CSV table of C-alpha atoms (C1' of nucleotides) in Angstrom, one decimal:
chain,number,residue,atom,x,y,z
A,618,MET,CA,-27.2,-14.2,-0.7
A,619,TYR,CA,-28.3,-11.8,2.1
A,620,SER,CA,-31.7,-10.3,2.0
A,621,ASP,CA,-30.8,-7.7,4.7
A,622,ILE,CA,-27.7,-5.6,4.2
A,623,LEU,CA,-26.5,-4.0,7.4
A,624,VAL,CA,-23.2,-2.5,8.0
A,625,HIS,CA,-23.3,-1.1,11.5
A,626,ARG,CA,-20.5,1.2,12.6
A,627,THR,CA,-19.8,3.5,15.3
A,628,LEU,CA,-17.4,6.4,15.6
A,629,LYS,CA,-16.1,6.3,19.1
A,630,CYS,CA,-15.6,9.9,20.2
A,631,VAL,CA,-12.5,10.5,22.4
A,632,GLY,CA,-12.4,13.8,23.9
A,633,SER,CA,-15.0,16.6,23.7
A,634,CYS,CA,-15.9,16.8,20.2
A,635,GLY,CA,-19.0,15.6,18.5
A,636,LEU,CA,-19.7,13.4,15.9
A,637,SER,CA,-21.6,14.3,12.8
A,638,SER,CA,-25.0,12.9,11.9
A,639,SER,CA,-23.9,12.0,8.3
A,640,LEU,CA,-21.4,9.1,9.0
A,641,ASP,CA,-22.4,7.5,5.8
A,642,ASP,CA,-21.1,10.1,3.6
A,643,GLU,CA,-18.1,10.6,5.9
A,644,VAL,CA,-16.6,7.3,5.7
A,645,GLY,CA,-17.6,6.8,2.1
A,646,PHE,CA,-19.3,3.5,2.0
A,647,PRO,CA,-21.0,2.8,-1.4
A,648,ALA,CA,-24.3,4.3,-1.6
A,649,ASP,CA,-26.0,1.0,-2.3
A,650,ILE,CA,-25.1,-0.2,1.3
A,651,LYS,CA,-27.6,0.4,3.9
A,652,LEU,CA,-26.0,1.8,7.0
A,653,GLU,CA,-27.0,2.2,10.6
A,654,SER,CA,-25.1,5.0,12.0
A,655,THR,CA,-25.1,5.8,15.7
A,656,ASN,CA,-23.4,9.2,16.2
A,657,ASP,CA,-24.4,12.6,16.8
A,658,CYS,CA,-21.5,14.9,17.8
A,659,MET,CA,-19.2,16.2,15.3
A,660,PRO,CA,-19.2,20.1,14.7
A,661,ASP,CA,-20.3,21.2,11.4
A,662,GLU,CA,-17.2,23.2,10.6
A,663,ASP,CA,-15.1,20.2,10.9
A,664,LYS,CA,-17.0,18.0,8.3
A,665,ASP,CA,-14.7,18.7,5.4
A,666,PHE,CA,-11.5,18.4,7.5
A,667,LYS,CA,-9.3,15.4,6.7
A,668,VAL,CA,-6.9,14.8,9.5
A,669,CYS,CA,-3.8,12.5,10.0
A,670,VAL,CA,-5.0,9.5,11.9
A,671,VAL,CA,-1.6,9.6,13.7
A,672,CYS,CA,-1.2,13.0,15.0
A,673,GLY,CA,-4.3,14.9,13.9
A,674,GLU,CA,-2.7,17.4,11.6
A,675,LYS,CA,-4.3,18.1,8.1
A,676,ALA,CA,-3.8,14.8,6.2
A,677,SER,CA,-2.2,14.7,2.8
A,678,GLY,CA,-3.0,11.3,1.5
A,679,PHE,CA,-2.9,7.5,1.8
A,680,TYR,CA,0.5,6.6,2.7
A,681,PHE,CA,1.4,3.0,3.6
A,682,GLY,CA,-2.3,2.3,3.9
A,683,ALA,CA,-3.4,5.1,6.1
A,684,LEU,CA,-4.5,8.7,5.8
A,685,VAL,CA,-1.7,10.7,7.4
A,686,CYS,CA,0.2,13.9,7.1
A,687,LEU,CA,3.4,14.1,5.4
A,688,PRO,CA,5.6,14.5,8.4
A,689,CYS,CA,4.0,11.3,9.8
A,690,LYS,CA,4.7,9.7,6.5
A,691,SER,CA,8.3,10.5,6.6
A,692,PHE,CA,8.5,9.4,10.1
A,693,TYR,CA,7.2,6.1,9.2
A,694,ILE,CA,9.6,5.7,6.3
A,695,ARG,CA,12.5,6.4,8.7
A,696,CYS,CA,11.3,4.1,11.3
A,697,THR,CA,10.9,1.1,9.0
A,698,LYS,CA,13.8,1.8,6.7
A,699,ASP,CA,15.9,-1.0,8.1
A,700,GLY,CA,13.1,-3.3,9.4
A,701,GLU,CA,10.8,-2.6,12.3
A,702,PRO,CA,12.6,-0.9,14.9
A,703,THR,CA,12.4,-1.8,18.6
A,704,LEU,CA,12.3,1.5,20.3
A,705,LEU,CA,13.2,1.6,23.9
A,706,VAL,CA,12.6,4.1,26.6
A,707,SER,CA,15.4,4.6,29.1
A,708,VAL,CA,15.5,5.6,32.6
A,709,THR,CA,16.6,9.2,31.5
A,710,GLY,CA,13.6,9.4,29.2
A,711,ILE,CA,15.6,8.9,26.1
A,712,VAL,CA,13.9,6.9,23.5
A,713,ILE,CA,16.4,4.6,21.8
A,714,SER,CA,16.2,3.0,18.5
A,715,PRO,CA,18.7,0.2,18.4
A,716,ASN,CA,21.1,1.8,15.9
A,717,LYS,CA,21.3,5.4,16.2
A,718,GLY,CA,18.2,7.4,17.0
A,719,ARG,CA,17.3,9.0,20.2
A,720,ILE,CA,14.9,11.7,21.2
A,721,ARG,CA,13.5,12.9,24.4
A,722,CYS,CA,10.1,11.7,25.5
A,723,GLN,CA,8.7,14.2,28.0
A,724,TYR,CA,6.0,12.0,29.1
A,725,CYS,CA,7.9,8.9,29.7
A,726,ARG,CA,10.8,11.0,31.2
A,727,LEU,CA,8.6,12.3,33.8
A,728,SER,CA,7.4,8.9,34.8
A,729,THR,CA,10.7,7.1,34.7
A,730,LEU,CA,13.2,9.8,36.0
A,731,PRO,CA,12.4,8.8,39.7
A,732,HIS,CA,13.6,5.3,39.1
A,733,GLY,CA,17.0,6.2,37.6
A,734,GLY,CA,17.8,9.6,38.8
A,735,MET,CA,20.0,10.1,36.0
A,736,CYS,CA,20.4,13.5,34.2
A,737,ARG,CA,20.5,13.7,30.4
A,738,ARG,CA,23.9,15.5,30.3
A,739,ASN,CA,25.6,12.4,31.9
A,740,PHE,CA,23.9,9.5,30.4
A,741,SER,CA,25.9,7.2,28.1
A,742,GLU,CA,24.9,4.6,25.7
A,743,GLU,CA,26.2,1.9,28.0
A,744,ASP,CA,24.0,3.0,30.8
A,745,LEU,CA,21.0,2.9,28.8
A,746,TRP,CA,21.5,-0.6,27.8
A,747,LYS,CA,22.3,-1.6,31.4
A,748,THR,CA,18.9,-0.3,32.7
A,749,ARG,CA,17.2,-1.8,30.0
A,750,ASP,CA,14.8,-3.9,32.0
A,751,ILE,CA,13.4,-1.0,34.2
A,752,ILE,CA,12.9,1.5,31.4
A,753,VAL,CA,9.5,0.7,30.0
A,754,GLY,CA,7.9,4.0,30.9
A,755,GLU,CA,4.2,4.7,30.2
A,756,LYS,CA,4.0,4.0,26.6
A,757,SER,CA,0.8,5.9,26.4
A,758,CYS,CA,1.6,9.3,25.1
A,759,GLN,CA,-1.3,11.3,23.4
A,760,ILE,CA,0.0,12.3,20.1
A,761,ASN,CA,-0.9,15.6,18.6
A,762,PRO,CA,0.7,17.9,16.0
A,763,ARG,CA,2.5,19.8,18.7
A,764,ASN,CA,4.0,17.0,20.7
A,765,ARG,CA,4.4,14.3,18.1
A,766,ASN,CA,8.1,14.6,18.4
A,767,ASN,CA,8.3,14.1,22.0
A,768,CYS,CA,8.0,10.5,22.0
A,769,ARG,CA,9.0,8.3,19.0
A,770,TYR,CA,7.9,5.2,20.6
A,771,CYS,CA,4.2,6.2,21.0
A,772,ARG,CA,4.1,8.0,17.6
A,773,TYR,CA,5.3,4.8,16.1
A,774,GLN,CA,2.9,2.8,17.9
A,775,LYS,CA,0.2,5.0,16.7
A,776,CYS,CA,1.3,4.5,13.1
A,777,ILE,CA,0.9,0.7,13.6
A,778,SER,CA,-2.3,0.9,15.2
A,779,ALA,CA,-3.6,3.0,12.6
A,780,GLY,CA,-2.8,0.2,10.2
A,781,MET,CA,0.3,1.6,8.5
A,782,SER,CA,2.4,-1.1,6.9
A,783,ARG,CA,4.8,-1.8,4.1
A,784,GLU,CA,2.4,-4.4,3.0
A,785,ALA,CA,-0.4,-1.9,2.7
A,786,ILE,CA,1.1,0.3,0.0
A,787,LYS,CA,-1.3,1.2,-2.6
A,788,MET,CA,0.3,3.0,-5.7
A,789,GLY,CA,-0.9,4.9,-8.5
A,790,ARG,CA,-4.1,6.8,-9.2
A,791,PRO,CA,-6.9,5.8,-6.8
A,792,LYS,CA,-10.2,4.3,-7.9
A,793,SER,CA,-13.2,6.3,-7.8
A,794,GLN,CA,-14.3,4.6,-4.4
A,795,MET,CA,-11.1,5.8,-2.8
A,796,GLU,CA,-11.6,9.2,-4.0
A,797,ILE,CA,-14.8,9.3,-2.1
A,798,LEU,CA,-13.0,8.1,1.0
A,799,HIS,CA,-10.2,10.6,0.4
A,800,ASN,CA,-12.7,13.3,0.9
A,801,SER,CA,-13.9,12.0,4.1
A,802,PRO,CA,-13.5,14.1,7.1
A,803,LEU,CA,-12.4,12.6,10.3
A,804,HIS,CA,-12.2,14.8,13.2
A,805,ILE,CA,-8.9,15.0,15.2
A,806,HIS,CA,-10.3,13.4,18.2
A,807,HIS,CA,-11.9,10.6,16.2
A,808,HIS,CA,-9.0,8.3,15.9
A,809,PHE,CA,-10.9,5.1,16.6
A,810,VAL,CA,-13.3,3.9,14.0
A,811,ILE,CA,-15.3,1.1,15.2
A,812,VAL,CA,-16.9,-0.8,12.5
A,813,VAL,CA,-19.1,-3.7,12.9
A,814,VAL,CA,-19.9,-5.7,9.9
A,815,ARG,CA,-22.6,-8.0,10.1
A,816,SER,CA,-23.1,-8.8,6.5
A,817,CYS,CA,-22.1,-7.2,3.3
A,818,LEU,CA,-23.5,-6.7,-0.2
A,819,PRO,CA,-23.0,-9.6,-2.5
A,820,GLY,CA,-20.2,-9.2,-5.0
A,821,ILE,CA,-19.0,-5.9,-3.4
A,822,THR,CA,-15.3,-5.8,-2.7
A,823,TYR,CA,-14.5,-3.6,0.3
A,824,LEU,CA,-11.0,-2.2,-0.1
A,825,ARG,CA,-9.0,-1.7,3.0
A,826,PRO,CA,-9.2,2.0,3.1
A,827,TYR,CA,-12.9,1.8,4.3
A,828,PHE,CA,-11.9,0.5,7.5
A,829,THR,CA,-9.9,3.6,8.3
A,830,THR,CA,-8.2,2.6,11.4
A,831,ALA,CA,-9.3,-0.9,12.6
A,832,ILE,CA,-12.4,-3.1,12.7
A,833,THR,CA,-13.7,-3.9,16.2
A,834,CYS,CA,-16.6,-6.0,16.7
A,835,GLN,CA,-18.9,-5.6,19.8
B,924,MET,CA,-22.7,-10.0,21.1
B,925,TYR,CA,-22.3,-12.7,18.7
B,926,SER,CA,-22.6,-16.2,19.8
B,927,ASP,CA,-21.4,-17.6,16.6
B,928,ILE,CA,-18.1,-16.5,15.4
B,929,LEU,CA,-17.4,-17.0,11.6
B,930,VAL,CA,-14.7,-15.7,9.7
B,931,HIS,CA,-14.9,-17.2,6.3
B,932,ARG,CA,-12.1,-16.8,4.0
B,933,THR,CA,-10.9,-18.3,0.7
B,934,LEU,CA,-7.5,-18.6,-0.7
B,935,LYS,CA,-7.8,-19.1,-4.3
B,936,CYS,CA,-5.0,-21.2,-5.5
B,937,VAL,CA,-4.1,-21.1,-9.1
B,938,GLY,CA,-1.3,-23.2,-10.3
B,939,SER,CA,1.0,-25.2,-8.1
B,940,CYS,CA,1.1,-23.3,-4.9
B,941,GLY,CA,-1.6,-25.4,-3.1
B,942,LEU,CA,-2.3,-23.2,-0.2
B,943,SER,CA,-4.9,-25.3,1.5
B,944,SER,CA,-3.3,-26.7,4.5
B,945,SER,CA,-1.9,-23.8,6.5
B,946,LEU,CA,-4.1,-21.0,5.5
B,947,ASP,CA,-4.4,-19.7,9.0
B,948,ASP,CA,-0.7,-19.3,9.4
B,949,GLU,CA,-0.2,-17.7,6.0
B,950,VAL,CA,-2.7,-14.9,6.5
B,951,GLY,CA,-1.8,-14.5,10.3
B,952,PHE,CA,-5.0,-14.3,12.1
B,953,PRO,CA,-4.8,-14.4,15.8
B,954,ALA,CA,-4.9,-17.9,17.2
B,955,ASP,CA,-8.0,-17.2,19.2
B,956,ILE,CA,-10.2,-16.4,16.3
B,957,LYS,CA,-12.1,-19.3,15.0
B,958,LEU,CA,-11.8,-19.7,11.3
B,959,GLU,CA,-13.6,-21.6,8.8
B,960,SER,CA,-11.5,-21.9,5.6
B,961,THR,CA,-13.7,-22.8,2.8
B,962,ASN,CA,-13.8,-22.5,-1.1
B,963,ASP,CA,-17.5,-22.5,-1.2
B,964,CYS,CA,-18.2,-19.0,-0.6
B,965,MET,CA,-17.1,-17.7,-3.9
B,966,PRO,CA,-19.5,-17.5,-6.8
B,967,ASP,CA,-19.0,-20.1,-9.4
B,968,GLU,CA,-18.3,-17.7,-12.1
B,969,ASP,CA,-15.5,-16.2,-10.2
B,970,LYS,CA,-13.9,-19.5,-9.2
B,971,ASP,CA,-12.3,-19.7,-12.5
B,972,PHE,CA,-11.5,-16.0,-12.8
B,973,LYS,CA,-8.2,-15.8,-14.7
B,974,VAL,CA,-5.4,-14.2,-13.0
B,975,CYS,CA,-2.5,-12.2,-14.4
B,976,VAL,CA,0.5,-14.3,-15.3
B,977,VAL,CA,2.9,-11.7,-14.0
B,978,CYS,CA,1.5,-10.9,-10.6
B,979,GLY,CA,-1.6,-12.9,-10.0
B,980,GLU,CA,-4.1,-10.2,-9.6
B,981,LYS,CA,-7.2,-10.7,-11.6
B,982,ALA,CA,-6.5,-10.3,-15.4
B,983,SER,CA,-8.1,-8.0,-17.8
B,984,GLY,CA,-7.1,-9.3,-21.0
B,985,PHE,CA,-4.5,-10.1,-23.6
B,986,TYR,CA,-2.0,-7.3,-23.7
B,987,PHE,CA,1.3,-7.7,-25.8
B,988,GLY,CA,0.6,-11.4,-26.1
B,989,ALA,CA,-0.1,-12.4,-22.4
B,990,LEU,CA,-3.0,-12.5,-20.1
B,991,VAL,CA,-2.3,-9.8,-17.6
B,992,CYS,CA,-3.8,-7.3,-15.4
B,993,LEU,CA,-4.0,-3.5,-16.2
B,994,PRO,CA,-1.2,-2.5,-13.9
B,995,CYS,CA,1.3,-5.1,-15.4
B,996,LYS,CA,0.2,-3.9,-18.8
B,997,SER,CA,1.0,-0.3,-18.0
B,998,PHE,CA,4.2,-1.5,-16.4
B,999,TYR,CA,5.3,-3.3,-19.6
B,1000,ILE,CA,4.5,-0.4,-21.8
B,1001,ARG,CA,6.6,1.9,-19.5
B,1002,CYS,CA,9.5,-0.5,-19.6
B,1003,THR,CA,9.7,-1.0,-23.2
B,1004,LYS,CA,8.9,2.6,-24.4
B,1005,ASP,CA,12.3,3.3,-25.4
B,1006,GLY,CA,13.4,-0.1,-26.4
B,1007,GLU,CA,14.2,-3.1,-24.2
B,1008,PRO,CA,15.4,-1.9,-21.0
B,1009,THR,CA,18.4,-3.6,-19.2
B,1010,LEU,CA,17.4,-3.2,-15.6
B,1011,LEU,CA,20.3,-3.9,-13.3
B,1012,VAL,CA,20.5,-4.7,-9.7
B,1013,SER,CA,23.3,-3.1,-8.0
B,1014,VAL,CA,25.2,-4.2,-5.0
B,1015,THR,CA,23.4,-1.6,-3.1
B,1016,GLY,CA,20.2,-3.1,-4.1
B,1017,ILE,CA,19.2,-0.2,-6.4
B,1018,VAL,CA,17.5,-1.3,-9.5
B,1019,ILE,CA,18.7,0.9,-12.3
B,1020,SER,CA,17.1,1.6,-15.6
B,1021,PRO,CA,19.5,3.0,-18.0
B,1022,ASN,CA,18.3,6.4,-18.1
B,1023,LYS,CA,17.2,7.5,-14.9
B,1024,GLY,CA,14.8,5.4,-12.9
B,1025,ARG,CA,15.7,3.7,-9.7
B,1026,ILE,CA,13.7,2.0,-7.2
B,1027,ARG,CA,14.8,-0.1,-4.2
B,1028,CYS,CA,14.5,-3.8,-4.3
B,1029,GLN,CA,14.2,-5.1,-0.8
B,1030,TYR,CA,14.6,-8.7,-1.7
B,1031,CYS,CA,17.6,-8.2,-4.0
B,1032,ARG,CA,19.1,-5.8,-1.6
B,1033,LEU,CA,19.4,-8.4,1.0
B,1034,SER,CA,20.8,-11.0,-1.0
B,1035,THR,CA,23.3,-8.9,-2.8
B,1036,LEU,CA,24.6,-6.6,-0.2
B,1037,PRO,CA,27.2,-9.1,1.1
B,1038,HIS,CA,28.7,-9.5,-2.3
B,1039,GLY,CA,29.6,-5.9,-2.7
B,1040,GLY,CA,29.7,-4.6,0.8
B,1041,MET,CA,28.9,-1.1,-0.5
B,1042,CYS,CA,27.0,1.2,1.6
B,1043,ARG,CA,24.1,3.1,0.0
B,1044,ARG,CA,25.5,6.5,0.9
B,1045,ASN,CA,28.7,6.0,-1.2
B,1046,PHE,CA,27.5,4.5,-4.2
B,1047,SER,CA,27.9,6.2,-7.6
B,1048,GLU,CA,26.6,5.7,-11.1
B,1049,GLU,CA,30.0,4.5,-12.2
B,1050,ASP,CA,30.3,2.0,-9.4
B,1051,LEU,CA,27.0,0.6,-10.5
B,1052,TRP,CA,28.1,0.1,-13.9
B,1053,LYS,CA,31.4,-1.2,-12.9
B,1054,THR,CA,30.3,-3.8,-10.6
B,1055,ARG,CA,27.8,-5.0,-13.5
B,1056,ASP,CA,28.8,-8.6,-13.5
B,1057,ILE,CA,28.7,-9.3,-9.8
B,1058,ILE,CA,25.5,-7.6,-9.1
B,1059,VAL,CA,22.9,-9.7,-10.6
B,1060,GLY,CA,21.6,-10.8,-7.2
B,1061,GLU,CA,19.1,-13.5,-6.8
B,1062,LYS,CA,16.8,-12.3,-9.7
B,1063,SER,CA,14.2,-14.6,-8.3
B,1064,CYS,CA,11.6,-12.4,-6.5
B,1065,GLN,CA,8.1,-14.0,-6.1
B,1066,ILE,CA,5.8,-11.5,-7.8
B,1067,ASN,CA,2.4,-11.0,-6.2
B,1068,PRO,CA,0.0,-8.2,-6.2
B,1069,ARG,CA,1.3,-6.7,-3.1
B,1070,ASN,CA,4.9,-6.7,-3.7
B,1071,ARG,CA,5.0,-6.3,-7.5
B,1072,ASN,CA,6.5,-2.9,-7.1
B,1073,ASN,CA,9.2,-4.0,-5.0
B,1074,CYS,CA,11.5,-5.4,-7.8
B,1075,ARG,CA,11.1,-3.9,-11.3
B,1076,TYR,CA,13.8,-6.3,-12.4
B,1077,CYS,CA,12.0,-9.5,-11.4
B,1078,ARG,CA,8.4,-8.0,-12.6
B,1079,TYR,CA,9.9,-7.2,-15.9
B,1080,GLN,CA,11.6,-10.7,-16.2
B,1081,LYS,CA,8.2,-12.1,-15.4
B,1082,CYS,CA,6.7,-10.3,-18.3
B,1083,ILE,CA,9.2,-11.6,-20.6
B,1084,SER,CA,9.0,-15.2,-19.5
B,1085,ALA,CA,5.0,-14.9,-19.8
B,1086,GLY,CA,5.7,-14.1,-23.4
B,1087,MET,CA,4.8,-10.4,-23.4
B,1088,SER,CA,6.2,-8.8,-26.6
B,1089,ARG,CA,5.8,-5.9,-28.9
B,1090,GLU,CA,5.7,-8.5,-31.6
B,1091,ALA,CA,2.8,-10.3,-30.0
B,1092,ILE,CA,0.4,-7.5,-30.3
B,1093,LYS,CA,-3.0,-8.6,-31.5
B,1094,MET,CA,-5.6,-5.9,-32.2
B,1095,GLY,CA,-9.3,-6.0,-32.7
B,1096,ARG,CA,-12.0,-8.4,-31.6
B,1097,PRO,CA,-10.6,-11.8,-30.7
B,1098,LYS,CA,-12.0,-14.9,-32.3
B,1099,SER,CA,-12.9,-16.8,-29.3
B,1100,GLN,CA,-11.7,-15.2,-26.1
B,1101,MET,CA,-12.9,-17.9,-23.9
B,1102,GLU,CA,-11.0,-20.4,-25.8
B,1103,ILE,CA,-7.9,-18.6,-25.4
B,1104,LEU,CA,-8.4,-17.8,-21.7
B,1105,HIS,CA,-8.7,-21.4,-21.0
B,1106,ASN,CA,-5.6,-22.3,-22.8
B,1107,SER,CA,-3.5,-19.7,-21.1
B,1108,PRO,CA,-0.7,-20.9,-18.9
B,1109,LEU,CA,-1.6,-20.2,-15.2
B,1110,HIS,CA,1.3,-22.1,-13.4
B,1111,ILE,CA,2.2,-19.2,-11.1
B,1112,HIS,CA,2.4,-18.9,-7.4
B,1113,HIS,CA,0.2,-16.2,-6.4
B,1114,HIS,CA,-1.3,-15.0,-3.1
B,1115,PHE,CA,-4.5,-13.6,-3.9
B,1116,VAL,CA,-6.3,-13.5,-0.6
B,1117,ILE,CA,-10.1,-13.1,-0.3
B,1118,VAL,CA,-11.4,-12.8,3.0
B,1119,VAL,CA,-15.1,-13.0,3.7
B,1120,VAL,CA,-16.1,-11.8,7.1
B,1121,ARG,CA,-19.6,-12.7,8.2
B,1122,SER,CA,-19.2,-11.8,11.9
B,1123,CYS,CA,-16.4,-11.3,14.2
B,1124,LEU,CA,-15.3,-12.0,17.8
B,1125,PRO,CA,-16.7,-9.5,20.1
B,1126,GLY,CA,-14.1,-7.2,21.6
B,1127,ILE,CA,-11.4,-8.2,19.2
B,1128,THR,CA,-9.8,-5.5,17.1
B,1129,TYR,CA,-9.0,-6.6,13.7
B,1130,LEU,CA,-6.2,-4.6,12.4
B,1131,ARG,CA,-6.0,-3.8,8.8
B,1132,PRO,CA,-3.0,-6.0,7.9
B,1133,TYR,CA,-5.1,-9.1,8.5
B,1134,PHE,CA,-7.0,-8.3,5.4
B,1135,THR,CA,-4.2,-8.8,3.1
B,1136,THR,CA,-5.6,-7.6,-0.2
B,1137,ALA,CA,-9.2,-7.0,0.0
B,1138,ILE,CA,-12.4,-7.9,1.8
B,1139,THR,CA,-15.0,-9.5,-0.5
B,1140,CYS,CA,-18.5,-10.3,0.8
B,1141,GLN,CA,-20.8,-12.6,-0.9
C,381,DC,C1',-21.4,-2.2,-35.0
C,382,DA,C1',-19.3,-4.5,-30.9
C,383,DA,C1',-15.4,-6.1,-28.5
C,384,DT,C1',-10.9,-5.5,-27.6
C,385,DC,C1',-6.4,-3.5,-27.1
C,386,DA,C1',-2.1,0.2,-27.5
C,387,DG,C1',-1.0,4.1,-25.7
C,388,DG,C1',-1.6,8.7,-23.5
C,389,DT,C1',-3.0,11.3,-19.4
C,390,DC,C1',-2.5,12.5,-14.8
C,391,DA,C1',-3.9,11.9,-10.0
C,392,DC,C1',-1.3,9.6,-7.0
C,393,DT,C1',2.6,7.6,-3.8
C,394,DA,C1',7.5,5.8,-2.3
C,395,DG,C1',11.6,7.4,-1.2
C,396,DG,C1',15.6,10.5,-1.5
C,397,DT,C1',17.8,15.1,-0.4
C,398,DC,C1',18.9,18.9,2.5
C,399,DA,C1',18.5,23.0,5.5
C,400,DT,C1',17.5,23.1,10.2
D,883,DA,C1',16.1,13.5,13.7
D,884,DT,C1',12.7,16.3,11.4
D,885,DG,C1',9.8,17.9,7.5
D,886,DA,C1',9.4,20.6,3.1
D,887,DC,C1',10.4,19.6,-1.3
D,888,DC,C1',11.5,17.0,-5.4
D,889,DT,C1',11.8,13.2,-8.8
D,890,DA,C1',10.3,9.2,-10.8
D,891,DG,C1',7.2,5.3,-10.7
D,892,DT,C1',2.5,3.6,-10.5
D,893,DG,C1',-2.1,2.4,-12.1
D,894,DA,C1',-7.2,4.2,-13.1
D,895,DC,C1',-9.3,6.0,-16.8
D,896,DC,C1',-9.9,7.5,-21.2
D,897,DT,C1',-9.4,7.7,-26.4
D,898,DG,C1',-8.9,6.1,-30.8
D,899,DA,C1',-7.5,2.2,-33.8
D,900,DT,C1',-8.2,-2.5,-35.1
D,901,DT,C1',-10.6,-6.6,-36.5
D,902,DG,C1',-14.5,-10.4,-36.5
DNA sequence: CAATCAGGTCACTAGGTCAT
DNA sequence: ATGACCTAGTGACCTGATTG
């Protein structure tokens, strides 16, 4: 039994946006949990805007355990259809999935082209695999709705870090708690939700969606 | 800054699975997180909570003659709405209900693919029925709350073997529910994971998959 | 009444198809 | 490979029936 119930959390602001002052409502914790919110910077007009935690487009629902848009949902399905992929970035800037897929990664291409000097027209599958060890690239693309198709590697990594998982499937009509969360606005730049849980309410079950992206302790 | 790092969690074992020894490995927490596995942190009244004999989730009552959860009750109603279904597992791993429904069974798919050698693109309804006798697959999926939707065939078989039946309907107020509950068969392998987080390691990011089912605080 | 269940409803999602 | 669109399965919630 805990006499004091504290759930600390912080929304880490990436970029120039602001966080709102009403985090409690945003993340949708039960009303009977006392919260200490430290944030003050989200624009009012974005408060009701639910965004995909992968690319920032308007979100459509909880797919594979994360609040994402339909394109990113489809992307995740494709990526994990035959098991977890091991996407590689070639010297030519081509991201290779082992079986078939390839797509250009503009970011990684820029950073890796000098090493190989190959041009896209001439690359062959064989060459890609030969140069396998020097092709790691930056692996740090910023994903947004416009460039999300530029780098499959980083987009997929973002799916993973957002908590998407075949294990996290939640089917059917959501519980009322989830409906609250479903209406929670998350600004496009607020991809990292840092939650510090000191102690929680006895007997309350905190479903995973409350921890929108990850749980980080300070 | 937390000096003491405690991640309490409880795996409630009902039946013969006996999860006690290798809790850490099963849930997959990082090795550098200090864990205390205990059975003490659960309220007494919940220690004996009854689980669904089909999937292992917390049971809601006696539906169609068996102690099951509400999702499995709904599942059984759907399956038997138009008479007993004959769910089949094709060589392609598609579970077919006679009329229309199909859902992929990842487990059976893996085990049956070698037998048929068909590729998913080419299968036809006719082929499915032709290969009826060689498509039985393993039919032995372990059903738990997380994977219960992966294989309709095995979920339904578990309903049957649990004694669910349209003949077993009992309406109205039960005589002594507690007595019935305590006499119910509970010899199933289930993987209901309850994690109690008191405080976490500074700087460590706990991705959602670690919290396999839910986070329950006491 | 009070407790419990059968069954319906419908807000949801997984996964497939197909034009691009 | 992508993403709009579609279908069918799922499960939370509700209602009415049943029985002690």
